[in-house]
mmCIF file of C-alpha atoms in Angstrom:
data_model
loop_
_atom_site.group_PDB
_atom_site.id
_atom_site.type_symbol
_atom_site.label_atom_id
_atom_site.label_comp_id
_atom_site.label_asym_id
_atom_site.label_seq_id
_atom_site.Cartn_x
_atom_site.Cartn_y
_atom_site.Cartn_z
ATOM 1 C CA MET A 1 127.522 71.928 96.237
ATOM 2 C CA GLU A 2 125.715 74.683 98.148
ATOM 3 C CA ARG A 3 126.042 75.300 101.854
ATOM 4 C CA ARG A 4 124.799 78.048 104.134
ATOM 5 C CA TYR A 5 127.697 80.013 105.593
ATOM 6 C CA TRP A 6 125.657 82.496 107.665
ATOM 7 C CA GLN A 7 122.228 82.646 109.205
ATOM 8 C CA LEU A 8 120.330 84.594 111.815
ATOM 9 C CA THR A 9 120.270 83.318 115.386
ATOM 10 C CA SER A 10 117.503 84.129 117.846
ATOM 11 C CA PHE A 11 118.219 84.904 121.484
ATOM 12 C CA LEU A 12 116.678 86.955 124.280
ATOM 13 C CA HIS A 13 117.378 90.676 123.983
ATOM 14 C CA THR A 14 118.313 92.048 127.409
ATOM 15 C CA ASP A 15 119.442 95.614 126.610
ATOM 16 C CA THR A 16 117.266 98.470 127.808
ATOM 17 C CA GLU A 17 115.719 100.919 125.344
ATOM 18 C CA GLN A 18 118.478 103.456 125.861
ATOM 19 C CA GLU A 19 121.183 100.798 125.601
ATOM 20 C CA THR A 20 119.583 99.563 122.378
ATOM 21 C CA ILE A 21 119.467 103.063 120.900
ATOM 22 C CA ARG A 22 123.100 103.629 121.797
ATOM 23 C CA THR A 23 124.194 100.276 120.357
ATOM 24 C CA VAL A 24 122.386 100.888 117.074
ATOM 25 C CA ARG A 25 123.959 104.335 116.796
ATOM 26 C CA ASP A 26 127.422 102.923 117.539
ATOM 27 C CA TYR A 27 126.955 100.306 114.835
ATOM 28 C CA LEU A 28 125.783 102.913 112.322
ATOM 29 C CA ASP A 29 128.722 105.208 113.066
ATOM 30 C CA ASP A 30 131.186 102.355 112.666
ATOM 31 C CA ILE A 31 129.487 100.979 109.562
ATOM 32 C CA THR A 32 129.416 104.310 107.748
ATOM 33 C CA THR A 33 133.071 104.895 108.612
ATOM 34 C CA ARG A 34 133.993 101.529 107.123
ATOM 35 C CA GLN A 35 131.808 102.052 104.051
ATOM 36 C CA LEU A 36 133.523 105.360 103.300
ATOM 37 C CA ILE A 37 136.788 103.582 102.503
ATOM 38 C CA SER A 38 137.308 104.097 98.772
ATOM 39 C CA ASP A 39 140.068 105.123 96.399
ATOM 40 C CA VAL A 40 137.552 106.565 93.912
ATOM 41 C CA PRO A 41 134.947 109.354 94.231
ATOM 42 C CA LEU A 42 132.214 108.420 96.718
ATOM 43 C CA CYS A 43 128.778 109.909 97.319
ATOM 44 C CA SER A 44 125.435 109.241 98.979
ATOM 45 C CA LEU A 45 121.935 108.670 97.624
ATOM 46 C CA LEU A 46 119.663 111.072 99.508
ATOM 47 C CA SER A 47 115.899 110.861 99.061
ATOM 48 C CA GLY A 48 114.925 112.817 102.163
ATOM 49 C CA GLY A 49 113.512 109.778 103.959
ATOM 50 C CA VAL A 50 114.907 108.833 107.344
ATOM 51 C CA ASP A 51 116.938 105.889 105.975
ATOM 52 C CA SER A 52 118.955 107.701 103.328
ATOM 53 C CA SER A 53 119.089 110.854 105.431
ATOM 54 C CA ALA A 54 120.581 108.983 108.385
ATOM 55 C CA MET A 55 123.183 107.374 106.160
ATOM 56 C CA THR A 56 124.024 110.686 104.493
ATOM 57 C CA ALA A 57 124.257 112.588 107.783
ATOM 58 C CA LEU A 58 126.594 110.082 109.423
ATOM 59 C CA ALA A 59 128.679 109.661 106.280
ATOM 60 C CA ALA A 60 129.029 113.438 105.846
ATOM 61 C CA LYS A 61 130.118 113.849 109.467
ATOM 62 C CA ASN A 62 132.593 110.970 109.354
ATOM 63 C CA LEU A 63 134.019 111.940 105.966
ATOM 64 C CA ARG A 64 134.579 115.517 107.091
ATOM 65 C CA ALA A 65 136.226 114.325 110.324
ATOM 66 C CA SER A 66 138.553 111.865 108.598
ATOM 67 C CA THR A 67 139.482 113.711 105.398
ATOM 68 C CA GLY A 68 138.054 117.219 105.619
ATOM 69 C CA GLN A 69 136.077 116.555 102.439
ATOM 70 C CA THR A 70 132.437 117.450 101.820
ATOM 71 C CA LEU A 71 130.138 114.606 100.856
ATOM 72 C CA ASP A 72 128.270 114.737 97.550
ATOM 73 C CA SER A 73 124.660 113.529 97.542
ATOM 74 C CA PHE A 74 122.172 112.804 94.757
ATOM 75 C CA ALA A 75 118.439 112.202 94.450
ATOM 76 C CA VAL A 76 115.962 111.407 91.705
ATOM 77 C CA ASP A 77 113.183 113.884 90.984
ATOM 78 C CA PHE A 78 110.704 114.532 88.195
ATOM 79 C CA VAL A 79 109.892 117.591 86.139
ATOM 80 C CA ASP A 80 107.040 119.576 87.724
ATOM 81 C CA SER A 81 106.832 117.186 90.666
ATOM 82 C CA ASP A 82 106.154 120.175 92.901
ATOM 83 C CA LYS A 83 102.889 120.757 91.020
ATOM 84 C CA ILE A 84 101.525 117.351 92.003
ATOM 85 C CA THR A 85 99.572 117.550 95.241
ATOM 86 C CA SER A 86 97.948 114.942 97.411
ATOM 87 C CA SER A 87 94.610 115.930 95.854
ATOM 88 C CA SER A 88 95.915 114.609 92.530
ATOM 89 C CA THR A 89 95.905 111.108 93.969
ATOM 90 C CA PRO A 90 93.212 111.007 96.678
ATOM 91 C CA GLU A 91 93.804 107.372 97.567
ATOM 92 C CA ASP A 92 97.565 107.625 97.415
ATOM 93 C CA THR A 93 99.035 106.048 100.524
ATOM 94 C CA TRP A 94 102.376 105.179 98.947
ATOM 95 C CA TRP A 95 103.789 108.694 98.655
ATOM 96 C CA SER A 96 103.058 110.631 101.835
ATOM 97 C CA SER A 97 104.933 113.730 100.679
ATOM 98 C CA LEU A 98 107.363 114.999 98.062
ATOM 99 C CA ASP A 99 110.977 114.005 98.635
ATOM 100 C CA ALA A 100 112.816 116.988 97.180
ATOM 101 C CA PRO A 101 112.170 119.555 99.948
ATOM 102 C CA PHE A 102 113.278 117.120 102.637
ATOM 103 C CA ALA A 103 116.391 116.104 100.699
ATOM 104 C CA ARG A 104 117.382 119.768 100.365
ATOM 105 C CA GLU A 105 116.749 120.321 104.067
ATOM 106 C CA VAL A 106 119.001 117.419 105.009
ATOM 107 C CA ALA A 107 121.718 118.531 102.596
ATOM 108 C CA ASN A 108 121.716 122.004 104.098
ATOM 109 C CA HIS A 109 121.652 120.605 107.628
ATOM 110 C CA VAL A 110 124.634 118.258 107.179
ATOM 111 C CA LYS A 111 126.415 120.576 104.720
ATOM 112 C CA CYS A 112 126.803 118.214 101.766
ATOM 113 C CA ASN A 113 126.800 119.065 98.053
ATOM 114 C CA HIS A 114 123.388 117.964 96.842
ATOM 115 C CA THR A 115 122.407 117.423 93.198
ATOM 116 C CA PRO A 116 118.921 116.342 92.084
ATOM 117 C CA ILE A 117 118.781 114.216 88.934
ATOM 118 C CA VAL A 118 115.591 115.565 87.355
ATOM 119 C CA LEU A 119 113.810 113.292 84.880
ATOM 120 C CA SER A 120 111.089 114.040 82.348
ATOM 121 C CA ASN A 121 108.338 111.772 81.080
ATOM 122 C CA ASP A 122 109.917 111.952 77.617
ATOM 123 C CA LEU A 123 113.187 110.657 79.048
ATOM 124 C CA LEU A 124 111.409 107.794 80.835
ATOM 125 C CA ILE A 125 109.635 106.843 77.627
ATOM 126 C CA GLU A 126 112.854 107.064 75.593
ATOM 127 C CA HIS A 127 114.604 104.625 77.953
ATOM 128 C CA GLU A 128 111.616 102.456 78.842
ATOM 129 C CA ASP A 129 113.342 99.216 77.785
ATOM 130 C CA ILE A 130 116.462 99.784 79.871
ATOM 131 C CA GLY A 131 115.089 97.851 82.831
ATOM 132 C CA LEU A 132 114.597 94.759 80.673
ATOM 133 C CA LYS A 133 118.095 95.077 79.234
ATOM 134 C CA ALA A 134 119.700 95.532 82.651
ATOM 135 C CA ARG A 135 117.755 92.753 84.358
ATOM 136 C CA ASP A 136 117.513 90.301 81.446
ATOM 137 C CA LEU A 137 114.028 89.815 82.857
ATOM 138 C CA PRO A 138 110.761 91.768 82.862
ATOM 139 C CA GLY A 139 110.856 94.434 85.541
ATOM 140 C CA TRP A 140 108.999 97.236 87.277
ATOM 141 C CA GLY A 141 108.470 99.762 84.516
ATOM 142 C CA ASP A 142 109.508 103.327 85.224
ATOM 143 C CA PHE A 143 110.713 102.293 88.692
ATOM 144 C CA ASP A 144 113.562 100.513 86.938
ATOM 145 C CA THR A 145 114.009 103.231 84.330
ATOM 146 C CA SER A 146 114.215 106.076 86.839
ATOM 147 C CA LEU A 147 116.649 104.140 89.038
ATOM 148 C CA TYR A 148 118.884 103.458 86.039
ATOM 149 C CA LEU A 149 118.803 107.126 84.985
ATOM 150 C CA LEU A 150 119.549 108.212 88.551
ATOM 151 C CA PHE A 151 122.544 105.895 88.689
ATOM 152 C CA LYS A 152 123.652 107.029 85.232
ATOM 153 C CA GLY A 153 123.608 110.646 86.386
ATOM 154 C CA VAL A 154 125.483 109.771 89.578
ATOM 155 C CA ARG A 155 128.097 107.771 87.655
ATOM 156 C CA GLU A 156 129.007 110.856 85.624
ATOM 157 C CA ARG A 157 130.281 112.400 88.857
ATOM 158 C CA SER A 158 131.067 109.526 91.199
ATOM 159 C CA THR A 159 132.011 105.853 91.249
ATOM 160 C CA VAL A 160 130.698 104.602 94.614
ATOM 161 C CA ALA A 161 127.411 105.505 96.282
ATOM 162 C CA LEU A 162 125.981 104.756 99.726
ATOM 163 C CA SER A 163 122.321 103.744 99.837
ATOM 164 C CA GLY A 164 119.778 103.639 102.654
ATOM 165 C CA GLU A 165 118.171 100.527 101.191
ATOM 166 C CA SER A 166 117.180 97.625 103.481
ATOM 167 C CA ALA A 167 116.453 99.735 106.582
ATOM 168 C CA ASP A 168 112.746 98.976 106.120
ATOM 169 C CA GLU A 169 113.397 95.249 106.255
ATOM 170 C CA VAL A 170 115.813 95.485 109.184
ATOM 171 C CA PHE A 171 113.824 97.933 111.346
ATOM 172 C CA GLY A 172 110.261 97.174 110.213
ATOM 173 C CA GLY A 173 109.203 100.073 108.004
ATOM 174 C CA TYR A 174 106.638 98.495 105.686
ATOM 175 C CA TYR A 175 102.877 98.620 106.081
ATOM 176 C CA TYR A 176 102.669 94.887 106.638
ATOM 177 C CA PHE A 177 104.498 95.203 109.937
ATOM 178 C CA GLN A 178 101.776 97.555 111.159
ATOM 179 C CA ASP A 179 98.592 96.330 109.453
ATOM 180 C CA PRO A 180 97.028 93.558 111.608
ATOM 181 C CA GLN A 181 95.347 91.915 108.608
ATOM 182 C CA ALA A 182 98.559 91.761 106.592
ATOM 183 C CA LEU A 183 100.607 90.795 109.638
ATOM 184 C CA HIS A 184 98.427 87.817 110.502
ATOM 185 C CA HIS A 185 97.732 86.743 106.928
ATOM 186 C CA ASP A 186 98.485 83.029 106.625
ATOM 187 C CA GLY A 187 101.012 83.518 103.861
ATOM 188 C CA PHE A 188 103.463 86.104 102.590
ATOM 189 C CA PRO A 189 101.937 89.363 103.883
ATOM 190 C CA TRP A 190 102.462 91.237 100.623
ATOM 191 C CA LEU A 191 100.311 88.617 98.875
ATOM 192 C CA ARG A 192 97.310 89.154 101.147
ATOM 193 C CA GLU A 193 95.376 90.695 98.252
ATOM 194 C CA GLY A 194 96.113 87.666 96.082
ATOM 195 C CA MET A 195 98.352 86.932 93.114
ATOM 196 C CA ALA A 196 96.815 89.150 90.458
ATOM 197 C CA PHE A 197 99.411 88.451 87.769
ATOM 198 C CA ALA A 198 98.957 84.717 88.169
ATOM 199 C CA ASP A 199 95.219 85.262 87.706
ATOM 200 C CA LEU A 200 95.936 86.654 84.218
ATOM 201 C CA LEU A 201 97.180 83.270 83.019
ATOM 202 C CA HIS A 202 94.940 81.117 80.860
ATOM 203 C CA ASP A 203 92.721 79.047 83.111
ATOM 204 C CA SER A 204 94.229 75.877 81.653
ATOM 205 C CA HIS A 205 97.710 77.108 82.609
ATOM 206 C CA ILE A 206 96.562 77.938 86.130
ATOM 207 C CA ALA A 207 95.242 74.393 86.475
ATOM 208 C CA LYS A 208 98.644 72.994 85.460
ATOM 209 C CA ILE A 209 100.960 75.432 87.234
ATOM 210 C CA LYS A 210 98.878 75.810 90.406
ATOM 211 C CA PRO A 211 100.451 79.149 91.418
ATOM 212 C CA GLN A 212 98.528 79.318 94.694
ATOM 213 C CA GLU A 213 99.856 75.904 95.688
ATOM 214 C CA TYR A 214 103.387 76.960 94.740
ATOM 215 C CA ALA A 215 103.161 80.118 96.860
ATOM 216 C CA ARG A 216 101.745 78.097 99.740
ATOM 217 C CA GLN A 217 104.576 75.574 99.576
ATOM 218 C CA ARG A 218 107.222 78.283 99.502
ATOM 219 C CA TYR A 219 105.570 79.946 102.480
ATOM 220 C CA LEU A 220 105.561 76.724 104.505
ATOM 221 C CA GLU A 221 109.217 76.109 103.633
ATOM 222 C CA THR A 222 110.062 79.620 104.811
ATOM 223 C CA MET A 223 108.168 79.162 108.082
ATOM 224 C CA ALA A 224 110.153 75.980 108.723
ATOM 225 C CA GLU A 225 113.405 77.968 108.388
ATOM 226 C CA VAL A 226 112.561 80.785 110.834
ATOM 227 C CA PRO A 227 115.021 80.857 113.763
ATOM 228 C CA ARG A 228 112.552 80.667 116.644
ATOM 229 C CA LEU A 229 113.016 82.111 120.114
ATOM 230 C CA GLU A 230 112.099 79.632 122.798
ATOM 231 C CA GLY A 231 108.994 80.707 124.668
ATOM 232 C CA GLU A 232 108.034 83.448 122.192
ATOM 233 C CA THR A 233 104.354 83.363 121.221
ATOM 234 C CA GLY A 234 101.528 85.434 119.768
ATOM 235 C CA THR A 235 102.203 88.660 117.886
ATOM 236 C CA ASP A 236 105.886 88.713 118.865
ATOM 237 C CA ALA A 237 106.415 85.274 117.320
ATOM 238 C CA ARG A 238 104.488 86.299 114.208
ATOM 239 C CA LEU A 239 106.525 89.481 113.826
ATOM 240 C CA ARG A 240 109.709 87.412 113.916
ATOM 241 C CA GLU A 241 108.294 85.358 111.051
ATOM 242 C CA VAL A 242 107.363 88.463 109.069
ATOM 243 C CA PHE A 243 110.809 90.007 109.585
ATOM 244 C CA TYR A 244 112.347 86.761 108.343
ATOM 245 C CA MET A 245 110.151 86.800 105.238
ATOM 246 C CA ALA A 246 111.043 90.442 104.575
ATOM 247 C CA LEU A 247 114.768 89.812 104.904
ATOM 248 C CA THR A 248 114.889 86.589 102.891
ATOM 249 C CA HIS A 249 112.163 87.053 100.251
ATOM 250 C CA TRP A 250 111.337 90.751 99.850
ATOM 251 C CA LEU A 251 114.755 92.352 100.258
ATOM 252 C CA PRO A 252 116.571 90.132 97.699
ATOM 253 C CA ALA A 253 114.254 91.420 94.952
ATOM 254 C CA LEU A 254 115.128 95.023 95.820
ATOM 255 C CA LEU A 255 118.845 94.325 96.038
ATOM 256 C CA HIS A 256 118.763 92.503 92.706
ATOM 257 C CA ARG A 257 117.065 95.521 91.112
ATOM 258 C CA LYS A 258 119.647 97.836 92.637
ATOM 259 C CA ASP A 259 122.578 95.652 91.544
ATOM 260 C CA ARG A 260 121.345 95.302 87.981
ATOM 261 C CA ALA A 261 120.674 99.015 87.514
ATOM 262 C CA SER A 262 123.931 100.128 89.113
ATOM 263 C CA MET A 263 126.156 97.627 87.344
ATOM 264 C CA ALA A 264 124.568 98.594 84.023
ATOM 265 C CA VAL A 265 126.278 101.978 84.381
ATOM 266 C CA GLY A 266 129.375 100.859 86.299
ATOM 267 C CA LEU A 267 128.359 102.363 89.638
ATOM 268 C CA GLU A 268 129.072 100.530 92.890
ATOM 269 C CA VAL A 269 126.171 101.004 95.320
ATOM 270 C CA ARG A 270 126.851 99.988 98.909
ATOM 271 C CA VAL A 271 124.104 99.133 101.401
ATOM 272 C CA PRO A 272 125.377 99.838 104.934
ATOM 273 C CA PHE A 273 122.097 98.784 106.546
ATOM 274 C CA CYS A 274 122.844 95.240 105.326
ATOM 275 C CA ASP A 275 125.918 95.011 107.568
ATOM 276 C CA HIS A 276 125.526 91.612 109.214
ATOM 277 C CA ARG A 277 126.380 92.929 112.684
ATOM 278 C CA LEU A 278 123.535 95.431 112.581
ATOM 279 C CA VAL A 279 121.114 92.896 111.111
ATOM 280 C CA GLU A 280 122.006 90.301 113.750
ATOM 281 C CA TYR A 281 121.555 92.779 116.591
ATOM 282 C CA VAL A 282 118.285 94.372 115.441
ATOM 283 C CA TRP A 283 116.830 90.960 114.547
ATOM 284 C CA ASN A 284 116.486 90.174 118.247
ATOM 285 C CA VAL A 285 115.272 93.588 119.400
ATOM 286 C CA PRO A 286 111.629 93.270 120.585
ATOM 287 C CA TRP A 287 108.944 94.949 118.527
ATOM 288 C CA HIS A 288 107.964 97.423 121.236
ATOM 289 C CA ILE A 289 111.505 98.840 121.025
ATOM 290 C CA LYS A 290 111.729 98.693 117.228
ATOM 291 C CA GLN A 291 108.577 100.798 116.970
ATOM 292 C CA MET A 292 109.143 102.911 120.061
ATOM 293 C CA GLY A 293 106.929 105.950 120.072
ATOM 294 C CA GLY A 294 104.374 104.044 118.003
ATOM 295 C CA MET A 295 106.068 104.966 114.717
ATOM 296 C CA GLU A 296 107.544 102.734 112.059
ATOM 297 C CA LYS A 297 111.306 102.375 112.494
ATOM 298 C CA GLY A 298 111.048 104.223 115.806
ATOM 299 C CA LEU A 299 114.304 102.678 117.016
ATOM 300 C CA LEU A 300 116.228 103.947 113.991
ATOM 301 C CA ARG A 301 114.654 107.392 114.309
ATOM 302 C CA HIS A 302 115.672 107.712 117.952
ATOM 303 C CA ALA A 303 119.181 106.473 117.147
ATOM 304 C CA VAL A 304 119.816 109.190 114.536
ATOM 305 C CA ALA A 305 117.463 111.988 115.609
ATOM 306 C CA ASP A 306 120.290 114.209 116.831
ATOM 307 C CA ALA A 307 121.937 114.108 113.390
ATOM 308 C CA LEU A 308 118.849 115.114 111.387
ATOM 309 C CA PRO A 309 116.376 117.980 111.108
ATOM 310 C CA GLU A 310 113.368 117.169 113.273
ATOM 311 C CA SER A 311 111.037 117.248 110.269
ATOM 312 C CA VAL A 312 113.030 114.458 108.622
ATOM 313 C CA ALA A 313 113.710 112.355 111.709
ATOM 314 C CA TRP A 314 109.958 111.987 112.261
ATOM 315 C CA ARG A 315 108.776 112.143 108.653
ATOM 316 C CA LYS A 316 106.207 109.504 107.705
ATOM 317 C CA LYS A 317 107.517 106.853 105.338
ATOM 318 C CA SER A 318 107.130 107.702 101.658
ATOM 319 C CA GLY A 319 107.803 105.164 98.914
ATOM 320 C CA TYR A 320 110.324 105.353 96.094
ATOM 321 C CA PRO A 321 109.126 108.138 93.745
ATOM 322 C CA ALA A 322 107.775 107.378 90.302
ATOM 323 C CA ALA A 323 106.336 109.193 87.306
ATOM 324 C CA ARG A 324 102.954 110.577 88.310
ATOM 325 C CA ASP A 325 102.115 112.621 85.230
ATOM 326 C CA ASP A 326 99.175 111.438 83.139
ATOM 327 C CA LYS A 327 101.352 111.532 80.020
ATOM 328 C CA TYR A 328 103.355 108.494 81.089
ATOM 329 C CA LEU A 329 100.298 106.493 82.118
ATOM 330 C CA LYS A 330 98.567 107.334 78.820
ATOM 331 C CA HIS A 331 101.673 106.179 76.928
ATOM 332 C CA VAL A 332 101.687 102.835 78.733
ATOM 333 C CA ARG A 333 97.942 102.343 78.253
ATOM 334 C CA ALA A 334 98.338 103.034 74.524
ATOM 335 C CA GLN A 335 101.123 100.456 74.316
ATOM 336 C CA LEU A 336 99.012 97.846 76.060
ATOM 337 C CA ALA A 337 96.059 98.615 73.793
ATOM 338 C CA ALA A 338 98.261 98.201 70.723
ATOM 339 C CA LEU A 339 99.594 94.922 72.105
ATOM 340 C CA LEU A 340 96.034 93.611 72.471
ATOM 341 C CA GLU A 341 95.243 94.493 68.868
ATOM 342 C CA ARG A 342 98.085 92.396 67.462
ATOM 343 C CA PRO A 343 96.912 88.788 67.014
ATOM 344 C CA THR A 344 100.210 86.903 67.235
ATOM 345 C CA GLU A 345 102.049 88.416 70.202
ATOM 346 C CA PRO A 346 103.625 85.547 72.191
ATOM 347 C CA VAL A 347 102.651 86.889 75.605
ATOM 348 C CA PHE A 348 99.105 85.750 74.881
ATOM 349 C CA ASP A 349 100.289 82.166 74.723
ATOM 350 C CA LEU A 350 100.817 82.712 78.423
ATOM 351 C CA LEU A 351 98.242 85.326 79.431
ATOM 352 C CA ASP A 352 94.545 85.335 78.646
ATOM 353 C CA ARG A 353 93.907 88.127 76.147
ATOM 354 C CA ALA A 354 90.404 88.792 77.471
ATOM 355 C CA LYS A 355 91.686 89.100 81.034
ATOM 356 C CA VAL A 356 94.367 91.574 79.978
ATOM 357 C CA ALA A 357 91.780 93.553 77.995
ATOM 358 C CA GLY A 358 89.730 93.767 81.174
ATOM 359 C CA ILE A 359 92.502 95.840 82.759
ATOM 360 C CA LEU A 360 92.054 98.525 80.105
ATOM 361 C CA ASP A 361 88.251 98.594 80.067
ATOM 362 C CA GLY A 362 88.037 98.610 83.844
ATOM 363 C CA THR A 363 86.268 95.271 84.271
ATOM 364 C CA ARG A 364 89.308 93.706 85.959
ATOM 365 C CA PRO A 365 91.490 95.242 88.684
ATOM 366 C CA VAL A 366 94.983 96.306 87.683
ATOM 367 C CA PRO A 367 97.446 93.705 88.986
ATOM 368 C CA TYR A 368 99.241 94.997 92.045
ATOM 369 C CA ILE A 369 103.025 94.973 92.403
ATOM 370 C CA GLY A 370 103.837 95.452 96.062
ATOM 371 C CA THR A 371 106.810 97.692 95.401
ATOM 372 C CA ALA A 372 105.170 99.631 92.573
ATOM 373 C CA PRO A 373 101.517 100.451 93.214
ATOM 374 C CA SER A 374 100.911 102.717 90.189
ATOM 375 C CA PRO A 375 98.821 101.175 87.362
ATOM 376 C CA ALA A 376 101.571 102.096 84.898
ATOM 377 C CA HIS A 377 104.020 99.679 86.513
ATOM 378 C CA SER A 378 101.727 96.687 86.235
ATOM 379 C CA MET A 379 100.824 97.436 82.627
ATOM 380 C CA SER A 380 104.503 97.962 81.823
ATOM 381 C CA TYR A 381 105.250 94.525 83.232
ATOM 382 C CA ILE A 382 102.928 92.865 80.712
ATOM 383 C CA ILE A 383 104.483 94.828 77.848
ATOM 384 C CA SER A 384 107.978 94.001 79.092
ATOM 385 C CA LEU A 385 107.060 90.330 79.472
ATOM 386 C CA ASN A 386 106.078 90.208 75.811
ATOM 387 C CA LYS A 387 109.347 91.865 74.748
ATOM 388 C CA TRP A 388 111.311 89.461 76.933
ATOM 389 C CA ILE A 389 109.690 86.419 75.321
ATOM 390 C CA LYS A 390 110.382 87.795 71.826
ATOM 391 C CA ASN A 391 113.823 89.303 72.291
ATOM 392 C CA TYR A 392 115.276 86.479 74.353
ATOM 393 C CA GLY A 393 113.811 83.645 72.302
ATOM 394 C CA VAL A 394 111.867 82.197 75.209
ATOM 395 C CA ASP A 395 109.880 79.028 74.457
ATOM 396 C CA ILE A 396 106.764 78.426 76.519
ATOM 397 C CA HIS A 397 105.829 74.797 77.068
ATOM 398 C CA PHE A 398 103.172 73.231 79.274
#
């Protein structure tokens, strides 16, 4: 028997902006202090974004005050990443800037011992199946591989790590909180561009499975669950719905990825921003306070600005880094091409071979994964799906 033991409750937020900033900071100070309790080596994951930087700064301060110890921090980076400029990816809106310089700046500012875990394309290729093995499901390509290798490197030096994950869902950091078209899309906002992977199915399968109808039904069920605030209408009411979707449907996928990758190497990764007290409080903070100053996660930035270098406190959001060298993309494209040439691969019982071929010859758009916008990730998913069907003895019946 399943029962819900906790859920969000909506009520009118009456604190002023300054009171809200102070309350959020008090929660973060208390949460990081509690999360530092450990009888094994503990560290922080520091990307140089405001989320991980805030967590690292407060943890470093509190650890030094309570024990006199210096916090260790770690970040993932890639060989020659400093040679990749914005001109290399002219339409790249996912990575606004390189992480490494900001991570070093934060580490110097808060005086922690920082270690980058630097990965090569050869290493990503060598371990490309690790995401499938850790998840027991097809995953997100080198996003999964790099996270696993980061955690593996951290585990050689530490046993517990603090992560800044979930701040985007709690404080409203994703594009779909800001983009009017995504925000007011009559469905899950990250599916506004459609369900490209579902479109790769054989047409006969689509007719039987009806993926669009399934997504619609799940969306309507989610809307029925949203804890409404009496009298709230318009954009404010819609934002409450979008926050609920982010917390209950987007965040679980990220936490599952994190749990699988960390447990595969025996590393405990804690997520202080998921503390239910913080989530409950920020849930009811009005949007104009959450994005104060007109910037995503403005409330969080104001709450921790005094603890961070100014360049980091107001740095534009940049997504989780991934391999951006042509070598990795060429490797994945070659794998997909080889898969298409083999006549009996089981994935084509599910996917239409001609549709998949269209991805390689450019006649069909590359399916988009909301958390992994590089073409390599989507192609890797198809390859991983085929391996999953074969290696796990999956039978496909319609």
